[in-house]
Amino acid sequence: MSDTAAAVDSKTGSAVVTDGGGEPAETLRNYVGGEWVAVEGGDAIEDRNPANGAVLARVPLSGSADVESAVRAAREAQPAWRDVPPPRRARALFELRALLDAHRDELAALVTRDMGKTTADAFGEVGRGIESIEAASAIPHLLKGENLEGIAAGLDIEMVRQPVGVVAAITPFNFPAMIPLWFLPFAVACGNTFVLKPSEQDPLVSVRIFDLIDREKIFPPGVVNLVHGAHDAVNALLASDGVDAISFVGSARTARYISSTAAANGKRAQALGGAKNAMVVMPDADPALMSNGILSSAFGAAGQRCLAGSLLVLVGDEVQQGRSLRRITEAAGKLKVGDGADPAVDVCPLVSVAARERIEAEIEAALEEGATLALDGRIDGGAGGAELGPTILDDARPDSPAVTEELFGPVLTVLRAESLERAIELVNSSRYGNATAIFTSSGGAARTYRYGVEAGMVGVNVGVPAPVAWFPFSGWKDSIDGDLHANGTDAIDFYTRKKVVTSRWE
Ligand code: NAD
């Protein structure tokens, strides 16, 4: 492809992505100890624009020596960074916030080019990432401990929070701006130093954020570090004695691997995994609210969200169920599929041709097992070969992957329930428990649902209960391995160790 868009900044050697010009794709560099450094070990893979297949950059696959040098830089920087008073660490975050705010449009455009999602969606993701910086900026308050004067005669007791040390974050492809920013601000605010391993499928926005941090010298060298790579880099982080804690977001399978290996290696871990989110439609749902919520949840970002609604549970009698389904199917059929950079497009391409092929194979398998198509979105891939339109599957077998597993594409599977109680049973039978939503005009039904449903995030007349940085974010069951969620005060608990001091001074 000729419209390759990775121009290389002469100082950093890292990609600063522009609007084309045909430069050959360059190999990205790691950011270690405040310098952009070439990766020594391993091969490189191509990072492509999903909308047209253009190669944007070559992503080097770091080996253990590359990872270890980043961990060493973080380790060396940590004692001095811990000594920086929390209000001054907060001020660094104010600067980071202002810097990213000034580059919102550019960062959003980069997310679209590298991951594929629509510009509006990308803008939202960058905004939510910036909100995590805002939330972490309250660190002088958030780090406060507890005390009790006179726990016994002449004896005082206090609990203080201290940083864990060096923390790593391993992040997925689907939110390349927001998810690294779930972790970096809170980790460094707590006095830790940080190593990011972004998704090898779309690392360019992380590169640009680190580039901005580097140019403005937001942090002392070594406080934040970036390593590119895939499994070997992750395994090196898991094996490194220099890493104290790991934040992970990705598929359920990888989450289980990360959490079990981290535990075996004596590391603290939070591993947020995959999802199969159900959206329940009651017969009294407001039609417009319901259809807008369901469409954006099922087909926004082409279903590539951990919050994507991929199961539609229609409650009521046959006539009521049929009415809701017709409305959703008709509206979904009108969604425009194409390049996320086109403002008229609703459904972006999948992240890669391989992802489209995998999801189409899942659709075929469901059809072979007796499922029917209420809406067929198979459109031969479009310009870059990665497009798949909104697809609605009906009559799928209850044990088929279309019902039980995350397909991570624009595929909505229909289930039916005669009552709300049966709907809750169906939803709770999933091994996942990330997010869910109910559409209803009844406060009583909404309350019964939110009380009984097993999920970490619940939307009431809201399709996608998006992460809000001041609240903990994660699912339940197989959607997380670990106890502490991302963001909110859970982030402070994860990134600090508690110490209880008992004193007598008489
Ligand atoms: P993924 O699990 O394939 O990859 C995530 C990260 O793990 C990447 O950095 C990758 O390099 C690394 N990795 C993958 N397989 C590995 C292995 N075998 N050994 C070591 N490292 C490995 O996930 P993805 O496809 O990039 O992202 C999509 C998934 O993430 C979906 O399942 C989605 O639901 C989930 N997700 C969850 C949340 C949440 O909050 N729970 C948020 C976003 C995405």
Coordinates of C-alpha atoms and ligand atoms in Angstrom, one line a residue, residues 169-175 178-179 182 197-202 229-235 238 248-255 257-258 271-275 304-307 351 406 408 434 457 473-475 479-480 486, ligand 1:
A169 CA 0.8 -2.3 32.3
I170 CA 0.0 -4.7 29.4
T171 CA -2.9 -3.3 27.3
P172 CA -5.2 -4.5 24.5
F173 CA -5.8 -3.1 21.0
N174 CA -9.3 -1.9 21.3
F175 CA -8.7 1.3 23.4
M178 CA -7.7 5.2 27.1
I179 CA -6.5 2.0 28.6
W182 CA -6.3 4.1 33.0
K197 CA 3.7 -2.7 26.9
P198 CA 0.9 -1.5 24.5
S199 CA -0.8 -3.8 22.0
E200 CA 1.5 -4.7 19.2
Q201 CA -1.5 -4.2 16.8
D202 CA -1.8 -0.4 17.4
G229 CA 6.4 -6.3 21.7
A230 CA 4.1 -9.3 22.1
H231 CA 4.2 -12.5 24.1
D232 CA 8.0 -12.5 24.7
A233 CA 7.9 -9.0 26.1
V234 CA 4.9 -9.9 28.3
N235 CA 6.7 -13.0 29.5
L238 CA 6.1 -11.5 34.2
F248 CA -3.5 -6.2 32.4
V249 CA -6.4 -5.7 30.1
G250 CA -7.2 -8.1 27.3
S251 CA -9.0 -11.4 26.6
A252 CA -10.2 -13.7 29.4
R253 CA -7.7 -16.4 28.3
T254 CA -4.7 -14.1 28.5
A255 CA -6.0 -12.5 31.7
Y257 CA -2.5 -16.6 32.2
I258 CA -1.2 -13.2 33.4
A271 CA -6.2 -8.7 35.0
L272 CA -9.3 -7.5 33.3
G273 CA -10.6 -9.9 30.8
G274 CA -13.2 -10.4 28.1
A275 CA -17.0 -10.2 28.1
Q304 CA -14.7 -4.3 19.6
R305 CA -15.4 -3.1 23.1
C306 CA -15.3 -5.0 26.3
L307 CA -18.6 -3.2 26.9
V351 CA -8.8 -4.3 13.6
E406 CA -17.0 -13.2 23.0
F408 CA -15.5 -9.2 19.4
N434 CA -18.5 -7.4 32.6
M457 CA -21.3 -2.4 35.3
F473 CA -14.1 -0.1 36.4
S474 CA -14.3 -3.8 35.8
G475 CA -16.5 -6.8 35.5
S479 CA -14.3 -10.8 33.2
I480 CA -11.6 -10.2 35.8
A486 CA -9.1 -0.1 37.4
Ligands
NAD1 P1 -5.3 -10.0 24.0 O1 -5.5 -10.8 25.2 O2 -5.0 -10.7 22.7 O3 -4.0 -9.0 24.1 C1 -3.9 -8.2 25.2 C2 -2.4 -8.0 25.5 O4 -1.8 -9.2 26.0 C3 -1.6 -7.5 24.4 O5 -0.7 -6.5 24.8 C4 -0.9 -8.7 23.9 O6 0.4 -8.5 23.4 C5 -0.7 -9.6 25.1 N1 -0.9 -11.0 24.9 C6 -1.9 -11.6 24.1 N2 -1.7 -13.0 24.2 C7 -0.7 -13.2 25.0 C8 0.0 -14.4 25.4 N3 -0.5 -15.6 25.1 N4 1.0 -14.3 26.2 C9 1.5 -13.1 26.7 N5 0.9 -12.0 26.3 C10 -0.2 -12.0 25.4 O7 -6.5 -9.0 23.8 P2 -6.8 -8.0 22.6 O8 -7.3 -8.8 21.4 O9 -5.7 -7.1 22.3 O10 -8.0 -7.1 23.2 C11 -9.4 -7.5 23.1 C12 -9.8 -8.2 24.4 O11 -9.6 -7.3 25.5 C13 -11.3 -8.5 24.4 O12 -11.4 -9.8 25.0 C14 -11.9 -7.5 25.3 O13 -13.1 -7.8 25.9 C15 -10.8 -7.3 26.3 N6 -10.9 -6.0 27.0 C16 -11.4 -6.0 28.3 C17 -11.6 -4.8 28.9 C18 -12.1 -4.8 30.3 O14 -12.1 -3.7 30.9 N7 -12.4 -5.9 30.9 C19 -11.3 -3.6 28.2 C20 -10.9 -3.6 26.9 C21 -10.7 -4.9 26.3

